[in-house]
Short mmCIF file of C-alpha atoms in Angstrom, two decimals:
data_model
loop_
_atom_site.label_atom_id
_atom_site.label_comp_id
_atom_site.label_asym_id
_atom_site.label_seq_id
_atom_site.Cartn_x
_atom_site.Cartn_y
_atom_site.Cartn_z
CA UNK A 5 3.20 17.01 1.38
CA UNK A 6 2.87 20.09 3.51
CA UNK A 7 2.34 20.15 6.87
CA UNK A 8 -0.61 22.35 8.34
CA UNK A 9 -0.19 23.08 12.53
CA UNK A 10 -3.86 24.53 13.29
CA UNK A 11 -3.60 24.89 16.63
CA UNK A 12 -6.86 24.23 18.40
CA UNK A 13 -9.78 24.96 16.45
CA UNK A 14 -13.49 23.87 16.85
CA UNK A 15 -14.47 20.35 15.19
CA UNK A 16 -17.56 21.77 12.53
CA UNK A 17 -14.95 24.87 10.84
CA UNK A 18 -12.85 21.88 10.54
CA UNK A 19 -14.06 19.54 8.83
CA UNK A 20 -16.34 22.00 6.70
CA UNK A 21 -12.56 23.63 5.35
CA UNK A 22 -11.30 19.84 4.52
CA UNK A 23 -14.23 19.74 2.93
CA UNK A 24 -13.32 21.92 0.65
CA UNK A 25 -10.18 21.96 0.28
CA UNK A 26 -11.09 17.97 -1.17
CA UNK A 27 -13.94 19.06 -2.98
CA UNK A 28 -11.27 21.57 -5.39
CA UNK A 29 -8.67 19.13 -5.34
CA UNK A 30 -7.03 19.10 -8.86
CA UNK A 31 -4.82 16.00 -9.42
CA UNK A 32 -1.70 18.39 -8.78
CA UNK A 33 -2.60 20.03 -5.92
CA UNK A 34 -0.19 18.65 -3.17
CA UNK A 35 -1.50 16.48 -0.51
CA UNK A 36 -1.52 17.96 2.89
CA UNK A 37 -1.48 17.28 6.60
CA UNK A 38 -3.80 18.82 9.07
CA UNK A 39 -3.05 18.76 12.63
CA UNK A 40 -4.78 19.97 15.28
CA UNK A 41 -6.80 20.02 18.72
CA UNK A 42 -10.56 20.46 19.05
CA UNK A 43 -12.75 22.14 22.03
CA UNK A 44 -15.35 19.14 23.09
CA UNK A 45 -17.17 17.28 20.50
CA UNK A 46 -18.31 14.19 19.84
CA UNK A 47 -18.47 12.77 16.67
CA UNK A 48 -21.24 10.56 15.17
CA UNK A 49 -19.59 8.69 11.34
CA UNK A 50 -21.65 7.50 8.84
CA UNK A 51 -22.70 4.20 10.70
CA UNK A 52 -23.33 5.42 14.12
CA UNK A 53 -26.62 4.92 15.78
CA UNK A 54 -27.59 7.57 18.81
CA UNK A 55 -27.96 4.91 20.96
CA UNK A 56 -24.05 5.27 21.41
CA UNK A 57 -24.45 8.65 22.54
CA UNK A 58 -25.34 7.49 26.55
CA UNK A 59 -25.02 11.09 27.76
CA UNK A 60 -23.62 14.64 26.17
CA UNK A 61 -24.15 16.59 28.84
CA UNK A 62 -23.27 20.14 27.34
CA UNK A 63 -20.65 18.80 24.64
CA UNK A 64 -22.44 18.92 20.72
CA UNK A 65 -22.93 15.78 18.75
CA UNK A 66 -22.41 16.94 15.32
CA UNK A 67 -23.08 14.30 12.23
CA UNK A 68 -20.40 13.38 10.51
CA UNK A 69 -19.48 12.06 6.55
CA UNK A 70 -16.84 9.78 7.55
CA UNK A 71 -16.65 6.57 8.42
CA UNK A 72 -17.76 4.79 11.77
CA UNK A 73 -19.99 5.24 14.88
CA UNK A 74 -19.19 7.87 17.73
CA UNK A 75 -16.23 9.25 19.09
CA UNK A 76 -15.03 12.48 21.68
CA UNK A 77 -12.39 14.74 20.17
CA UNK A 78 -11.18 17.29 22.97
CA UNK A 79 -8.32 19.39 24.19
CA UNK A 80 -5.23 17.27 24.94
CA UNK A 81 -6.15 14.58 21.87
CA UNK A 82 -3.55 15.09 18.36
CA UNK A 83 -5.90 14.72 15.61
CA UNK A 84 -3.88 14.13 12.46
CA UNK A 85 -5.70 14.68 9.41
CA UNK A 86 -4.20 13.37 5.98
CA UNK A 87 -5.43 14.94 2.86
CA UNK A 88 -3.76 12.86 0.16
CA UNK A 89 -4.01 11.15 -3.22
CA UNK A 90 -4.75 7.77 -2.77
CA UNK A 91 -5.19 6.71 -6.51
CA UNK A 92 -1.83 9.36 -7.12
CA UNK A 93 0.33 7.42 -4.27
CA UNK A 94 -1.49 4.18 -6.30
CA UNK A 95 -2.67 2.48 -2.84
CA UNK A 96 -6.58 1.20 -1.71
CA UNK A 97 -8.37 1.79 1.49
CA UNK A 98 -7.91 -0.55 2.78
CA UNK A 99 -3.78 0.03 2.42
CA UNK A 100 -4.34 3.48 3.64
CA UNK A 101 -5.94 2.03 6.34
CA UNK A 102 -2.87 0.31 7.62
CA UNK A 103 0.08 2.77 6.67
CA UNK A 104 -2.62 4.76 9.02
CA UNK A 105 -2.46 2.86 11.95
CA UNK A 106 1.54 1.85 11.49
CA UNK A 107 2.66 5.39 11.28
CA UNK A 108 0.54 5.34 14.82
CA UNK A 109 2.47 3.00 16.06
CA UNK A 110 5.68 4.48 14.04
CA UNK A 111 5.16 7.42 17.03
CA UNK A 112 3.99 5.29 20.31
CA UNK A 113 7.55 3.12 19.11
CA UNK A 114 8.98 6.76 19.95
CA UNK A 115 7.75 6.85 23.07
CA UNK A 116 8.37 3.69 23.87
CA UNK A 117 4.96 2.88 24.27
CA UNK A 118 3.36 -0.26 22.51
CA UNK A 119 0.68 -0.02 20.65
CA UNK A 120 -1.59 -3.25 18.88
CA UNK A 121 -3.87 -3.41 16.35
CA UNK A 122 -7.31 -5.66 16.95
CA UNK A 123 -8.13 -7.47 14.26
CA UNK A 124 -11.69 -5.96 13.12
CA UNK A 125 -11.39 -3.02 15.30
CA UNK A 126 -9.45 -0.19 12.86
CA UNK A 127 -7.78 1.84 15.47
CA UNK A 128 -4.98 1.40 17.47
CA UNK A 129 -4.72 -0.54 21.40
CA UNK A 130 -2.84 -0.39 24.10
CA UNK A 131 -2.63 -2.66 28.10
CA UNK A 132 -4.06 -0.79 30.38
CA UNK A 133 -1.85 -1.66 33.36
CA UNK A 134 1.13 -2.09 31.06
CA UNK A 135 1.38 0.23 27.85
CA UNK A 136 5.17 -0.43 27.35
CA UNK A 137 4.57 -4.13 27.36
CA UNK A 138 5.37 -5.93 24.45
CA UNK A 139 4.61 -9.56 24.43
CA UNK A 140 1.77 -10.13 21.79
CA UNK A 141 -2.16 -9.77 22.85
CA UNK A 142 -3.58 -13.22 23.32
CA UNK A 143 -6.09 -14.75 20.54
CA UNK A 144 -9.47 -13.70 20.79
CA UNK A 145 -12.53 -16.58 21.32
CA UNK A 146 -13.49 -17.38 17.88
CA UNK A 147 -15.95 -14.98 16.61
CA UNK A 148 -15.21 -12.32 19.50
CA UNK A 149 -13.90 -9.15 19.35
CA UNK A 150 -11.19 -8.68 22.56
CA UNK A 151 -10.75 -5.78 24.45
CA UNK A 152 -10.05 -7.47 27.32
CA UNK A 153 -6.67 -5.18 29.12
CA UNK A 154 -6.97 -2.89 26.17
CA UNK A 155 -7.39 1.31 25.49
CA UNK A 156 -7.97 1.92 22.75
CA UNK A 157 -4.94 4.88 22.26
CA UNK A 158 -6.26 5.96 18.55
CA UNK A 159 -9.45 6.13 16.75
CA UNK A 160 -9.78 6.24 13.10
CA UNK A 161 -12.03 7.35 10.76
CA UNK A 162 -11.79 8.05 6.63
CA UNK A 163 -14.01 9.49 4.30
CA UNK A 164 -12.71 8.96 0.60
CA UNK A 165 -13.86 11.07 -2.57
CA UNK A 166 -13.05 11.12 -5.95
CA UNK A 167 -9.64 8.75 -4.40
CA UNK A 168 -8.65 11.85 -1.45
CA UNK A 169 -9.16 11.04 1.47
CA UNK A 170 -10.14 13.16 4.52
CA UNK A 171 -10.04 12.81 8.27
CA UNK A 172 -8.38 10.93 9.81
CA UNK A 173 -7.01 9.99 12.66
CA UNK A 174 -6.89 11.23 17.01
CA UNK A 175 -3.67 9.66 18.85
CA UNK A 176 -4.77 10.08 22.97
CA UNK A 177 -1.78 11.72 24.29
CA UNK A 178 -2.70 13.83 27.41
CA UNK A 179 -6.41 14.36 27.80
CA UNK A 180 -9.54 14.12 29.94
CA UNK A 181 -10.89 10.64 29.82
CA UNK A 182 -14.15 11.29 31.10
CA UNK A 183 -15.79 11.81 28.06
CA UNK A 184 -15.73 8.66 26.98
CA UNK A 185 -17.30 6.97 29.43
CA UNK A 186 -20.19 9.39 27.87
CA UNK A 187 -20.47 7.19 25.02
CA UNK A 188 -20.03 3.59 23.91
CA UNK A 189 -16.91 5.14 21.69
CA UNK A 190 -16.67 3.76 17.94
CA UNK A 191 -19.76 1.23 18.65
CA UNK A 192 -18.35 -0.77 21.32
#
């Protein structure tokens, strides 16, 4: 896999380049991983509802063709776009999502941070009060997602076209979290 470190770039240009790369892929096209930091932007996925943008202010809201609701990208966040041929790997979307989340968990573990999955809510979460705690999360109430005491550290939104993935995962590293107060992140 070829790794491309793109630096800081506007979202629109990178998103268009991902679509173009994916559309032009052939069966022998090498997979790529693009790492980028975006200028401030709210991205609205295919399932996105306008009421989840509470007040964008001066931050643009961009409609995109990935799955999911609304999220924020900005300085201090590492966005990883794996451009992967899932058919060549012999995996389906559910396995791919699991592997993306597992990769984030491993990155966090290498930094001493304990990440958690929440069933039914893609992405990775940490305990607000102690992100280094290895204690298991309490089980949620029946039929409900439970985010009590958790903070989302990595959001996931992908698109698969002709068995090839694009879009990816955003890991909050050292960023201003205020823009997340302007949205219902991921629709929650």
